[in-house]
C-alpha positions as protocol buffer text, in pm:
chain_id: "A"
residue {
  index: 1
  type: UNK
  ca { x: -3039 y: -6019 z: 1272 }
}
residue {
  index: 2
  type: UNK
  ca { x: -2951 y: -5890 z: 925 }
}
residue {
  index: 3
  type: UNK
  ca { x: -3235 y: -5641 z: 943 }
}
residue {
  index: 4
  type: UNK
  ca { x: -3111 y: -5496 z: 1276 }
}
residue {
  index: 5
  type: UNK
  ca { x: -2757 y: -5464 z: 1141 }
}
residue {
  index: 6
  type: UNK
  ca { x: -2888 y: -5281 z: 834 }
}
residue {
  index: 7
  type: UNK
  ca { x: -3091 y: -5040 z: 1049 }
}
residue {
  index: 8
  type: UNK
  ca { x: -2788 y: -4962 z: 1267 }
}
residue {
  index: 9
  type: UNK
  ca { x: -2567 y: -4909 z: 965 }
}
residue {
  index: 10
  type: UNK
  ca { x: -2818 y: -4680 z: 797 }
}
residue {
  index: 11
  type: UNK
  ca { x: -2834 y: -4460 z: 1108 }
}
residue {
  index: 12
  type: UNK
  ca { x: -2470 y: -4368 z: 1055 }
}
residue {
  index: 13
  type: UNK
  ca { x: -2503 y: -4274 z: 688 }
}
residue {
  index: 14
  type: UNK
  ca { x: -2640 y: -3922 z: 757 }
}
residue {
  index: 15
  type: UNK
  ca { x: -2366 y: -3863 z: 1013 }
}
residue {
  index: 16
  type: UNK
  ca { x: -2100 y: -3971 z: 764 }
}
residue {
  index: 17
  type: UNK
  ca { x: -2249 y: -3743 z: 499 }
}
residue {
  index: 18
  type: UNK
  ca { x: -2238 y: -3447 z: 738 }
}
residue {
  index: 19
  type: UNK
  ca { x: -1869 y: -3509 z: 809 }
}
residue {
  index: 20
  type: UNK
  ca { x: -1787 y: -3548 z: 441 }
}
residue {
  index: 21
  type: UNK
  ca { x: -1971 y: -3228 z: 354 }
}
residue {
  index: 22
  type: UNK
  ca { x: -1798 y: -3040 z: 637 }
}
residue {
  index: 23
  type: UNK
  ca { x: -1457 y: -3150 z: 509 }
}
residue {
  index: 24
  type: UNK
  ca { x: -1535 y: -3024 z: 159 }
}
residue {
  index: 25
  type: UNK
  ca { x: -1654 y: -2686 z: 291 }
}
residue {
  index: 26
  type: UNK
  ca { x: -1345 y: -2603 z: 495 }
}
residue {
  index: 27
  type: UNK
  ca { x: -1279 y: -2231 z: 482 }
}
residue {
  index: 28
  type: UNK
  ca { x: -999 y: -2133 z: 249 }
}
residue {
  index: 29
  type: UNK
  ca { x: -706 y: -1919 z: 351 }
}
residue {
  index: 30
  type: UNK
  ca { x: -712 y: -1559 z: 236 }
}
residue {
  index: 31
  type: UNK
  ca { x: -404 y: -1629 z: 20 }
}
residue {
  index: 32
  type: UNK
  ca { x: -590 y: -1904 z: -170 }
}
residue {
  index: 33
  type: UNK
  ca { x: -897 y: -1687 z: -214 }
}
residue {
  index: 34
  type: UNK
  ca { x: -687 y: -1398 z: -346 }
}
residue {
  index: 35
  type: UNK
  ca { x: -506 y: -1623 z: -594 }
}
residue {
  index: 36
  type: UNK
  ca { x: -833 y: -1770 z: -723 }
}
residue {
  index: 37
  type: UNK
  ca { x: -986 y: -1424 z: -767 }
}
residue {
  index: 38
  type: UNK
  ca { x: -675 y: -1302 z: -950 }
}
residue {
  index: 39
  type: UNK
  ca { x: -681 y: -1603 z: -1185 }
}
residue {
  index: 40
  type: UNK
  ca { x: -1019 y: -1482 z: -1305 }
}
residue {
  index: 41
  type: UNK
  ca { x: -910 y: -1118 z: -1345 }
}
residue {
  index: 42
  type: UNK
  ca { x: -578 y: -1135 z: -1528 }
}
residue {
  index: 43
  type: UNK
  ca { x: -406 y: -1274 z: -1834 }
}
residue {
  index: 44
  type: UNK
  ca { x: -127 y: -1528 z: -1770 }
}
residue {
  index: 45
  type: UNK
  ca { x: 140 y: -1255 z: -1752 }
}
residue {
  index: 46
  type: UNK
  ca { x: -71 y: -1034 z: -1527 }
}
residue {
  index: 47
  type: UNK
  ca { x: -165 y: -1336 z: -1318 }
}
residue {
  index: 48
  type: UNK
  ca { x: 204 y: -1413 z: -1255 }
}
residue {
  index: 49
  type: UNK
  ca { x: 263 y: -1055 z: -1137 }
}
residue {
  index: 50
  type: UNK
  ca { x: -47 y: -1073 z: -918 }
}
residue {
  index: 51
  type: UNK
  ca { x: 71 y: -1406 z: -778 }
}
residue {
  index: 52
  type: UNK
  ca { x: 402 y: -1246 z: -676 }
}
residue {
  index: 53
  type: UNK
  ca { x: 219 y: -962 z: -500 }
}
residue {
  index: 54
  type: UNK
  ca { x: -4 y: -1211 z: -319 }
}
residue {
  index: 55
  type: UNK
  ca { x: 291 y: -1434 z: -222 }
}
residue {
  index: 56
  type: UNK
  ca { x: 499 y: -1138 z: -104 }
}
residue {
  index: 57
  type: UNK
  ca { x: 209 y: -1007 z: 104 }
}
residue {
  index: 58
  type: UNK
  ca { x: 137 y: -1347 z: 254 }
}
residue {
  index: 59
  type: UNK
  ca { x: 505 y: -1400 z: 327 }
}
residue {
  index: 60
  type: UNK
  ca { x: 523 y: -1065 z: 506 }
}
residue {
  index: 61
  type: UNK
  ca { x: 218 y: -1149 z: 716 }
}
residue {
  index: 62
  type: UNK
  ca { x: 394 y: -1476 z: 804 }
}
residue {
  index: 63
  type: UNK
  ca { x: 712 y: -1287 z: 895 }
}
residue {
  index: 64
  type: UNK
  ca { x: 520 y: -1053 z: 1123 }
}
residue {
  index: 65
  type: UNK
  ca { x: 355 y: -1350 z: 1293 }
}
residue {
  index: 66
  type: UNK
  ca { x: 687 y: -1526 z: 1355 }
}
residue {
  index: 67
  type: UNK
  ca { x: 854 y: -1201 z: 1468 }
}
residue {
  index: 68
  type: UNK
  ca { x: 582 y: -1146 z: 1727 }
}
residue {
  index: 69
  type: UNK
  ca { x: 660 y: -1487 z: 1877 }
}
residue {
  index: 70
  type: UNK
  ca { x: 1027 y: -1392 z: 1916 }
}
residue {
  index: 71
  type: UNK
  ca { x: 933 y: -1062 z: 2076 }
}
residue {
  index: 72
  type: UNK
  ca { x: 736 y: -1242 z: 2343 }
}
residue {
  index: 73
  type: UNK
  ca { x: 937 y: -1564 z: 2379 }
}
residue {
  index: 74
  type: UNK
  ca { x: 1307 y: -1489 z: 2332 }
}
residue {
  index: 75
  type: UNK
  ca { x: 1524 y: -1389 z: 2625 }
}
residue {
  index: 76
  type: UNK
  ca { x: 1803 y: -1271 z: 2394 }
}
residue {
  index: 77
  type: UNK
  ca { x: 1806 y: -892 z: 2351 }
}
residue {
  index: 78
  type: UNK
  ca { x: 1965 y: -915 z: 2004 }
}
residue {
  index: 79
  type: UNK
  ca { x: 1698 y: -1160 z: 1884 }
}
residue {
  index: 80
  type: UNK
  ca { x: 1426 y: -931 z: 2020 }
}
residue {
  index: 81
  type: UNK
  ca { x: 1584 y: -633 z: 1843 }
}
residue {
  index: 82
  type: UNK
  ca { x: 1601 y: -829 z: 1518 }
}
residue {
  index: 83
  type: UNK
  ca { x: 1243 y: -948 z: 1557 }
}
residue {
  index: 84
  type: UNK
  ca { x: 1125 y: -590 z: 1614 }
}
residue {
  index: 85
  type: UNK
  ca { x: 1305 y: -478 z: 1299 }
}
residue {
  index: 86
  type: UNK
  ca { x: 1158 y: -764 z: 1096 }
}
residue {
  index: 87
  type: UNK
  ca { x: 810 y: -691 z: 1230 }
}
residue {
  index: 88
  type: UNK
  ca { x: 838 y: -320 z: 1147 }
}
residue {
  index: 89
  type: UNK
  ca { x: 988 y: -376 z: 802 }
}
residue {
  index: 90
  type: UNK
  ca { x: 743 y: -647 z: 700 }
}
residue {
  index: 91
  type: UNK
  ca { x: 448 y: -444 z: 832 }
}
residue {
  index: 92
  type: UNK
  ca { x: 568 y: -159 z: 609 }
}
residue {
  index: 93
  type: UNK
  ca { x: 604 y: -401 z: 316 }
}
residue {
  index: 94
  type: UNK
  ca { x: 246 y: -519 z: 371 }
}
residue {
  index: 95
  type: UNK
  ca { x: 124 y: -158 z: 361 }
}
residue {
  index: 96
  type: UNK
  ca { x: 321 y: -89 z: 42 }
}
residue {
  index: 97
  type: UNK
  ca { x: 186 y: -407 z: -117 }
}
residue {
  index: 98
  type: UNK
  ca { x: -169 y: -314 z: -25 }
}
residue {
  index: 99
  type: UNK
  ca { x: -122 y: 9 z: -222 }
}
residue {
  index: 100
  type: UNK
  ca { x: 29 y: -180 z: -516 }
}
residue {
  index: 101
  type: UNK
  ca { x: -254 y: -432 z: -504 }
}
residue {
  index: 102
  type: UNK
  ca { x: -519 y: -164 z: -489 }
}
residue {
  index: 103
  type: UNK
  ca { x: -368 y: 31 z: -779 }
}
residue {
  index: 104
  type: UNK
  ca { x: -350 y: -286 z: -991 }
}
residue {
  index: 105
  type: UNK
  ca { x: -688 y: -431 z: -879 }
}
residue {
  index: 106
  type: UNK
  ca { x: -513 y: -733 z: -728 }
}
residue {
  index: 107
  type: UNK
  ca { x: -707 y: -931 z: -467 }
}
residue {
  index: 108
  type: UNK
  ca { x: -490 y: -950 z: -157 }
}
residue {
  index: 109
  type: UNK
  ca { x: -454 y: -1186 z: 140 }
}
residue {
  index: 110
  type: UNK
  ca { x: -539 y: -1035 z: 477 }
}
residue {
  index: 111
  type: UNK
  ca { x: -363 y: -1266 z: 724 }
}
residue {
  index: 112
  type: UNK
  ca { x: -82 y: -1511 z: 780 }
}
residue {
  index: 113
  type: UNK
  ca { x: -129 y: -1860 z: 641 }
}
residue {
  index: 114
  type: UNK
  ca { x: -240 y: -2150 z: 858 }
}
residue {
  index: 115
  type: UNK
  ca { x: 104 y: -2304 z: 811 }
}
residue {
  index: 116
  type: UNK
  ca { x: 271 y: -1991 z: 948 }
}
residue {
  index: 117
  type: UNK
  ca { x: 31 y: -1981 z: 1242 }
}
residue {
  index: 118
  type: UNK
  ca { x: 111 y: -2346 z: 1313 }
}
residue {
  index: 119
  type: UNK
  ca { x: 485 y: -2273 z: 1290 }
}
residue {
  index: 120
  type: UNK
  ca { x: 442 y: -1979 z: 1528 }
}
residue {
  index: 121
  type: UNK
  ca { x: 259 y: -2207 z: 1769 }
}
residue {
  index: 122
  type: UNK
  ca { x: 535 y: -2472 z: 1742 }
}
residue {
  index: 123
  type: UNK
  ca { x: 804 y: -2210 z: 1803 }
}
residue {
  index: 124
  type: UNK
  ca { x: 614 y: -2074 z: 2100 }
}
residue {
  index: 125
  type: UNK
  ca { x: 612 y: -2421 z: 2255 }
}
residue {
  index: 126
  type: UNK
  ca { x: 991 y: -2455 z: 2232 }
}
residue {
  index: 127
  type: UNK
  ca { x: 1197 y: -2444 z: 2547 }
}
residue {
  index: 128
  type: UNK
  ca { x: 1378 y: -2116 z: 2598 }
}
residue {
  index: 129
  type: UNK
  ca { x: 1720 y: -2272 z: 2537 }
}
residue {
  index: 130
  type: UNK
  ca { x: 1607 y: -2410 z: 2198 }
}
residue {
  index: 131
  type: UNK
  ca { x: 1391 y: -2121 z: 2086 }
}
residue {
  index: 132
  type: UNK
  ca { x: 1643 y: -1873 z: 1941 }
}
residue {
  index: 133
  type: UNK
  ca { x: 1815 y: -2122 z: 1712 }
}
residue {
  index: 134
  type: UNK
  ca { x: 1484 y: -2267 z: 1593 }
}
residue {
  index: 135
  type: UNK
  ca { x: 1347 y: -1917 z: 1531 }
}
residue {
  index: 136
  type: UNK
  ca { x: 1657 y: -1811 z: 1337 }
}
residue {
  index: 137
  type: UNK
  ca { x: 1638 y: -2126 z: 1128 }
}
residue {
  index: 138
  type: UNK
  ca { x: 1274 y: -2056 z: 1042 }
}
residue {
  index: 139
  type: UNK
  ca { x: 1320 y: -1689 z: 949 }
}
residue {
  index: 140
  type: UNK
  ca { x: 1631 y: -1780 z: 748 }
}
residue {
  index: 141
  type: UNK
  ca { x: 1432 y: -2033 z: 544 }
}
residue {
  index: 142
  type: UNK
  ca { x: 1151 y: -1781 z: 495 }
}
residue {
  index: 143
  type: UNK
  ca { x: 1392 y: -1512 z: 375 }
}
residue {
  index: 144
  type: UNK
  ca { x: 1578 y: -1749 z: 143 }
}
residue {
  index: 145
  type: UNK
  ca { x: 1248 y: -1830 z: -28 }
}
residue {
  index: 146
  type: UNK
  ca { x: 1154 y: -1463 z: -41 }
}
residue {
  index: 147
  type: UNK
  ca { x: 1486 y: -1361 z: -198 }
}
residue {
  index: 148
  type: UNK
  ca { x: 1426 y: -1609 z: -482 }
}
residue {
  index: 149
  type: UNK
  ca { x: 1073 y: -1479 z: -542 }
}
residue {
  index: 150
  type: UNK
  ca { x: 1183 y: -1115 z: -534 }
}
residue {
  index: 151
  type: UNK
  ca { x: 1476 y: -1186 z: -768 }
}
residue {
  index: 152
  type: UNK
  ca { x: 1240 y: -1352 z: -1014 }
}
residue {
  index: 153
  type: UNK
  ca { x: 987 y: -1067 z: -997 }
}
residue {
  index: 154
  type: UNK
  ca { x: 1252 y: -797 z: -1028 }
}
residue {
  index: 155
  type: UNK
  ca { x: 1383 y: -967 z: -1343 }
}
residue {
  index: 156
  type: UNK
  ca { x: 1064 y: -1105 z: -1498 }
}
residue {
  index: 157
  type: UNK
  ca { x: 755 y: -912 z: -1386 }
}
residue {
  index: 158
  type: UNK
  ca { x: 567 y: -768 z: -1682 }
}
residue {
  index: 159
  type: UNK
  ca { x: 423 y: -476 z: -1486 }
}
residue {
  index: 160
  type: UNK
  ca { x: 689 y: -204 z: -1460 }
}
residue {
  index: 161
  type: UNK
  ca { x: 572 y: -81 z: -1118 }
}
residue {
  index: 162
  type: UNK
  ca { x: 576 y: -430 z: -968 }
}
residue {
  index: 163
  type: UNK
  ca { x: 915 y: -502 z: -1126 }
}
residue {
  index: 164
  type: UNK
  ca { x: 1066 y: -182 z: -984 }
}
residue {
  index: 165
  type: UNK
  ca { x: 908 y: -233 z: -642 }
}
residue {
  index: 166
  type: UNK
  ca { x: 1036 y: -591 z: -624 }
}
residue {
  index: 167
  type: UNK
  ca { x: 1389 y: -481 z: -713 }
}
residue {
  index: 168
  type: UNK
  ca { x: 1390 y: -203 z: -457 }
}
residue {
  index: 169
  type: UNK
  ca { x: 1246 y: -421 z: -181 }
}
residue {
  index: 170
  type: UNK
  ca { x: 1481 y: -709 z: -266 }
}
residue {
  index: 171
  type: UNK
  ca { x: 1764 y: -502 z: -115 }
}
residue {
  index: 172
  type: UNK
  ca { x: 1579 y: -495 z: 220 }
}
residue {
  index: 173
  type: UNK
  ca { x: 1495 y: -867 z: 209 }
}
residue {
  index: 174
  type: UNK
  ca { x: 1859 y: -952 z: 134 }
}
residue {
  index: 175
  type: UNK
  ca { x: 1975 y: -731 z: 421 }
}
residue {
  index: 176
  type: UNK
  ca { x: 1738 y: -923 z: 651 }
}
residue {
  index: 177
  type: UNK
  ca { x: 1884 y: -1252 z: 531 }
}
residue {
  index: 178
  type: UNK
  ca { x: 2239 y: -1125 z: 586 }
}
residue {
  index: 179
  type: UNK
  ca { x: 2147 y: -1010 z: 937 }
}
residue {
  index: 180
  type: UNK
  ca { x: 1989 y: -1347 z: 1016 }
}
residue {
  index: 181
  type: UNK
  ca { x: 2290 y: -1543 z: 889 }
}
residue {
  index: 182
  type: UNK
  ca { x: 2527 y: -1325 z: 1093 }
}
residue {
  index: 183
  type: UNK
  ca { x: 2320 y: -1384 z: 1407 }
}
residue {
  index: 184
  type: UNK
  ca { x: 2299 y: -1754 z: 1337 }
}
residue {
  index: 185
  type: UNK
  ca { x: 2680 y: -1773 z: 1299 }
}
residue {
  index: 186
  type: UNK
  ca { x: 2724 y: -1573 z: 1618 }
}
residue {
  index: 187
  type: UNK
  ca { x: 2511 y: -1819 z: 1812 }
}
residue {
  index: 188
  type: UNK
  ca { x: 2700 y: -2133 z: 1700 }
}
């Protein structure tokens, strides 16, 4: 009896090992890969600047992803107009950041994060009556976080080009946040 139990148990060991190995080899997000590559390339100060560029790029990819959901899901013309503006502006920011990254040899993310994709999926599953408020809440939170990061970079980046770019772009990010808050107040 003991021998049979041991044989059955041992049959499952290779299966368990396969699952454990698969979990360890999960593909990393492009944002994580970029950050790891930049850690190896730069000094601490340069790494912080590179981290801002990576975060800002990733955030803009996330914004584009969430904006696309609003363009397809919302029935409110003003929300669709805002989403189109956010998509266009953040697509332009991505293109600018790609140039900054290339000129500074910064490894860059190439897609929205898994969390943003999951949030987009969750928003897409909302009922029409709940969608607009949930979408506004999400983009407001995203922009509040971005404003803080851009403020920090515009004040503390060690690379003059990144510092200037962050300060200039901060104006646009703040205008997005103001627009979102106004729309949110309008919909109360």
